[in-house]
Amino acid sequence: MVKIVAEIGCNHMGEIEIAKRMISVAASECKADVAKFQKRNNRELLSPKQYGDPHPNPANSYGDTYGAHREALEFTAEQHAELKAFCESVGVAYATSVWDLTSAREIAALDPALIKIPSATNLNFELQGWLCDHYGGEIHVSTGMTTRAEIGRIVAFYGERGRSGDLVLYACTSGYPVAFDELCLREVERLRADFDGRVKAIGFSGHHLGIAADVAALTLGAAWIERHFTLDRTWKGTDHAASLEPDGLRRLCRDLRNVEKALTFKSKDVLDVEEEQRKKLKWQPGLRAVS
């Protein structure tokens, strides 16, 4: 069955009560399967200059410097444990994208069902190697900004470590938002063709507008659909504009599950639902149909 990830990311604006509200809405109103966050150790990720420079878009900044902005959006490991417990209390799975080795260690200690490697860090093999050796759950990897050769290297890396069966690979275009002609949905098909049997599943991570493309990704074989989620697209921050609000996520979950039910062959030539209509309407030699 298709799994739907509500990517809360940093859209909580650093407020844990907003994060919990988003979890509740994603679970109860939208019926998503997973509520996902992000974890960064900003001193590890950023150079001193990057940390001290101003945000490139001051209107979206939560601090005087880029480092202060990023710190304002971070939850501690203890807060992530609190969010995981809250997810479990409302019946949705907790997950987090980890951007660095310190964050990977902190989140793996919580033993979530899955950990995500974002496109930005999918060539950090020290980080992924540590997860392969110390974390037993699924590892999901996005492939935005990544060449075909690099994707092949990522898949081979997991295969060499005996972890291919836990690897979910996502087709992705890294833009916020992404225009429809840059979504490249057939990458889902290509990833399936290239790596079927070598990974656990193929997913689609979208940063576009609307929900039609996600349904198309499902029909092309995506088993996981991930979309950014917000309570209000006008809130301050980079990701809100490329996120779904509650009604959008609700309709996405509904449509994906309904279309998945419809993606079957007929179990027999004439279905039971057709039998009465066949008797009334079907022209056959020697018989007259009745409308």
PDB file of C-alpha atoms in Angstrom, residues 163-282:
ATOM      1  CA  ARG A 163      21.367  -2.920   3.559  1.00  0.00           C
ATOM      2  CA  SER A 164      19.707  -2.809   0.115  1.00  0.00           C
ATOM      3  CA  GLY A 165      16.584  -4.358   1.598  1.00  0.00           C
ATOM      4  CA  ASP A 166      16.144  -1.303   3.832  1.00  0.00           C
ATOM      5  CA  LEU A 167      16.814   1.341   1.161  1.00  0.00           C
ATOM      6  CA  VAL A 168      13.989   3.456  -0.294  1.00  0.00           C
ATOM      7  CA  LEU A 169      15.101   5.731  -3.131  1.00  0.00           C
ATOM      8  CA  TYR A 170      13.120   8.881  -3.966  1.00  0.00           C
ATOM      9  CA  ALA A 171      12.856  10.621  -7.324  1.00  0.00           C
ATOM     10  CA  CYS A 172      13.134  14.325  -6.601  1.00  0.00           C
ATOM     11  CA  THR A 173      13.793  17.705  -8.185  1.00  0.00           C
ATOM     12  CA  SER A 174      15.291  20.140  -5.682  1.00  0.00           C
ATOM     13  CA  GLY A 175      13.459  23.430  -6.133  1.00  0.00           C
ATOM     14  CA  TYR A 176      10.943  25.391  -4.052  1.00  0.00           C
ATOM     15  CA  PRO A 177       8.491  25.306  -5.709  1.00  0.00           C
ATOM     16  CA  VAL A 178       9.224  23.202  -8.808  1.00  0.00           C
ATOM     17  CA  ALA A 179       7.518  23.967 -12.114  1.00  0.00           C
ATOM     18  CA  PHE A 180       5.601  21.072 -13.638  1.00  0.00           C
ATOM     19  CA  ASP A 181       7.929  20.820 -16.632  1.00  0.00           C
ATOM     20  CA  GLU A 182      10.821  20.286 -14.216  1.00  0.00           C
ATOM     21  CA  LEU A 183       9.196  17.582 -12.092  1.00  0.00           C
ATOM     22  CA  CYS A 184      10.468  14.826 -14.418  1.00  0.00           C
ATOM     23  CA  LEU A 185       8.057  12.209 -13.118  1.00  0.00           C
ATOM     24  CA  ARG A 186       9.401   9.531 -15.435  1.00  0.00           C
ATOM     25  CA  GLU A 187      12.456   9.417 -13.189  1.00  0.00           C
ATOM     26  CA  VAL A 188      10.236   7.206 -11.021  1.00  0.00           C
ATOM     27  CA  GLU A 189      10.065   4.743 -13.920  1.00  0.00           C
ATOM     28  CA  ARG A 190      13.788   5.005 -14.576  1.00  0.00           C
ATOM     29  CA  LEU A 191      14.701   4.356 -10.947  1.00  0.00           C
ATOM     30  CA  ARG A 192      12.411   1.322 -10.956  1.00  0.00           C
ATOM     31  CA  ALA A 193      13.954   0.023 -14.170  1.00  0.00           C
ATOM     32  CA  ASP A 194      17.516   0.570 -12.945  1.00  0.00           C
ATOM     33  CA  PHE A 195      17.176  -0.647  -9.371  1.00  0.00           C
ATOM     34  CA  ASP A 196      14.223  -3.025  -9.164  1.00  0.00           C
ATOM     35  CA  GLY A 197      15.325  -5.859  -6.906  1.00  0.00           C
ATOM     36  CA  ARG A 198      18.277  -3.844  -5.610  1.00  0.00           C
ATOM     37  CA  VAL A 199      16.315  -1.515  -3.293  1.00  0.00           C
ATOM     38  CA  LYS A 200      13.237  -1.974  -1.137  1.00  0.00           C
ATOM     39  CA  ALA A 201      11.067   0.573  -2.950  1.00  0.00           C
ATOM     40  CA  ILE A 202      10.987   3.738  -5.032  1.00  0.00           C
ATOM     41  CA  GLY A 203       9.347   6.910  -3.778  1.00  0.00           C
ATOM     42  CA  PHE A 204       8.592  10.425  -4.994  1.00  0.00           C
ATOM     43  CA  SER A 205       9.390  13.594  -3.049  1.00  0.00           C
ATOM     44  CA  GLY A 206       7.652  16.611  -4.548  1.00  0.00           C
ATOM     45  CA  HIS A 207       7.992  20.358  -4.015  1.00  0.00           C
ATOM     46  CA  HIS A 208       5.380  21.420  -6.563  1.00  0.00           C
ATOM     47  CA  LEU A 209       1.917  22.956  -6.490  1.00  0.00           C
ATOM     48  CA  GLY A 210      -1.271  20.911  -6.350  1.00  0.00           C
ATOM     49  CA  ILE A 211      -1.669  17.155  -6.034  1.00  0.00           C
ATOM     50  CA  ALA A 212      -2.157  15.830  -9.579  1.00  0.00           C
ATOM     51  CA  ALA A 213       1.535  15.026 -10.082  1.00  0.00           C
ATOM     52  CA  ASP A 214       1.635  12.868  -6.957  1.00  0.00           C
ATOM     53  CA  VAL A 215      -1.188  10.698  -8.271  1.00  0.00           C
ATOM     54  CA  ALA A 216       0.733  10.342 -11.534  1.00  0.00           C
ATOM     55  CA  ALA A 217       3.852   9.330  -9.582  1.00  0.00           C
ATOM     56  CA  LEU A 218       1.822   6.600  -7.894  1.00  0.00           C
ATOM     57  CA  THR A 219       0.675   5.242 -11.259  1.00  0.00           C
ATOM     58  CA  LEU A 220       4.324   5.176 -12.404  1.00  0.00           C
ATOM     59  CA  GLY A 221       5.242   2.977  -9.463  1.00  0.00           C
ATOM     60  CA  ALA A 222       6.091   5.214  -6.509  1.00  0.00           C
ATOM     61  CA  ALA A 223       5.343   3.362  -3.277  1.00  0.00           C
ATOM     62  CA  TRP A 224       6.094   6.375  -1.058  1.00  0.00           C
ATOM     63  CA  ILE A 225       4.836   9.931  -1.636  1.00  0.00           C
ATOM     64  CA  GLU A 226       6.360  12.767   0.382  1.00  0.00           C
ATOM     65  CA  ARG A 227       5.024  16.329   0.423  1.00  0.00           C
ATOM     66  CA  HIS A 228       5.889  19.357   2.523  1.00  0.00           C
ATOM     67  CA  PHE A 229       3.073  20.242   4.906  1.00  0.00           C
ATOM     68  CA  THR A 230       2.086  23.516   6.586  1.00  0.00           C
ATOM     69  CA  LEU A 231      -0.906  24.921   8.385  1.00  0.00           C
ATOM     70  CA  ASP A 232      -0.643  28.194   6.462  1.00  0.00           C
ATOM     71  CA  ARG A 233       1.248  28.762   3.208  1.00  0.00           C
ATOM     72  CA  THR A 234       1.592  32.469   4.013  1.00  0.00           C
ATOM     73  CA  TRP A 235       3.671  31.846   7.148  1.00  0.00           C
ATOM     74  CA  LYS A 236       7.241  33.109   7.228  1.00  0.00           C
ATOM     75  CA  GLY A 237       9.841  30.674   5.896  1.00  0.00           C
ATOM     76  CA  THR A 238      11.302  29.186   2.739  1.00  0.00           C
ATOM     77  CA  ASP A 239       9.260  25.981   2.485  1.00  0.00           C
ATOM     78  CA  HIS A 240       5.702  27.156   3.181  1.00  0.00           C
ATOM     79  CA  ALA A 241       4.992  28.259  -0.400  1.00  0.00           C
ATOM     80  CA  ALA A 242       5.834  24.776  -1.720  1.00  0.00           C
ATOM     81  CA  SER A 243       3.801  23.009   0.975  1.00  0.00           C
ATOM     82  CA  LEU A 244       0.279  21.634   1.156  1.00  0.00           C
ATOM     83  CA  GLU A 245      -2.179  23.045   3.655  1.00  0.00           C
ATOM     84  CA  PRO A 246      -4.433  20.628   5.578  1.00  0.00           C
ATOM     85  CA  ASP A 247      -7.176  20.372   2.956  1.00  0.00           C
ATOM     86  CA  GLY A 248      -4.614  19.786   0.232  1.00  0.00           C
ATOM     87  CA  LEU A 249      -2.911  17.008   2.190  1.00  0.00           C
ATOM     88  CA  ARG A 250      -6.287  15.499   3.080  1.00  0.00           C
ATOM     89  CA  ARG A 251      -7.307  15.382  -0.583  1.00  0.00           C
ATOM     90  CA  LEU A 252      -3.908  13.999  -1.553  1.00  0.00           C
ATOM     91  CA  CYS A 253      -4.200  11.125   0.934  1.00  0.00           C
ATOM     92  CA  ARG A 254      -7.775  10.425  -0.204  1.00  0.00           C
ATOM     93  CA  ASP A 255      -6.947  10.497  -3.917  1.00  0.00           C
ATOM     94  CA  LEU A 256      -3.787   8.414  -3.656  1.00  0.00           C
ATOM     95  CA  ARG A 257      -5.570   5.654  -1.761  1.00  0.00           C
ATOM     96  CA  ASN A 258      -8.587   5.693  -4.073  1.00  0.00           C
ATOM     97  CA  VAL A 259      -6.432   5.591  -7.208  1.00  0.00           C
ATOM     98  CA  GLU A 260      -4.354   2.787  -5.717  1.00  0.00           C
ATOM     99  CA  LYS A 261      -7.563   0.767  -5.254  1.00  0.00           C
ATOM    100  CA  ALA A 262      -8.433   1.434  -8.898  1.00  0.00           C
ATOM    101  CA  LEU A 263      -5.053   0.286 -10.265  1.00  0.00           C
ATOM    102  CA  THR A 264      -6.063  -3.319 -10.863  1.00  0.00           C
ATOM    103  CA  PHE A 265      -7.016  -5.639 -13.692  1.00  0.00           C
ATOM    104  CA  LYS A 266     -10.489  -7.106 -13.878  1.00  0.00           C
ATOM    105  CA  SER A 267     -10.643 -10.270 -11.777  1.00  0.00           C
ATOM    106  CA  LYS A 268     -12.975 -11.863 -14.357  1.00  0.00           C
ATOM    107  CA  ASP A 269     -14.401 -10.971 -17.756  1.00  0.00           C
ATOM    108  CA  VAL A 270     -17.654  -9.577 -16.394  1.00  0.00           C
ATOM    109  CA  LEU A 271     -17.590  -8.227 -12.860  1.00  0.00           C
ATOM    110  CA  ASP A 272     -20.488  -8.799 -10.474  1.00  0.00           C
ATOM    111  CA  VAL A 273     -21.310  -5.089 -10.604  1.00  0.00           C
ATOM    112  CA  GLU A 274     -21.743  -5.430 -14.395  1.00  0.00           C
ATOM    113  CA  GLU A 275     -23.976  -8.489 -14.437  1.00  0.00           C
ATOM    114  CA  GLU A 276     -27.314  -6.708 -13.990  1.00  0.00           C
ATOM    115  CA  GLN A 277     -26.328  -4.053 -16.544  1.00  0.00           C
ATOM    116  CA  ARG A 278     -25.299  -6.776 -18.982  1.00  0.00           C
ATOM    117  CA  LYS A 279     -28.717  -8.392 -18.698  1.00  0.00           C
ATOM    118  CA  LYS A 280     -30.417  -5.059 -19.343  1.00  0.00           C
ATOM    119  CA  LEU A 281     -28.153  -3.400 -21.883  1.00  0.00           C
ATOM    120  CA  LYS A 282     -25.855  -5.836 -23.640  1.00  0.00           C
TER     121      LYS A 282
END
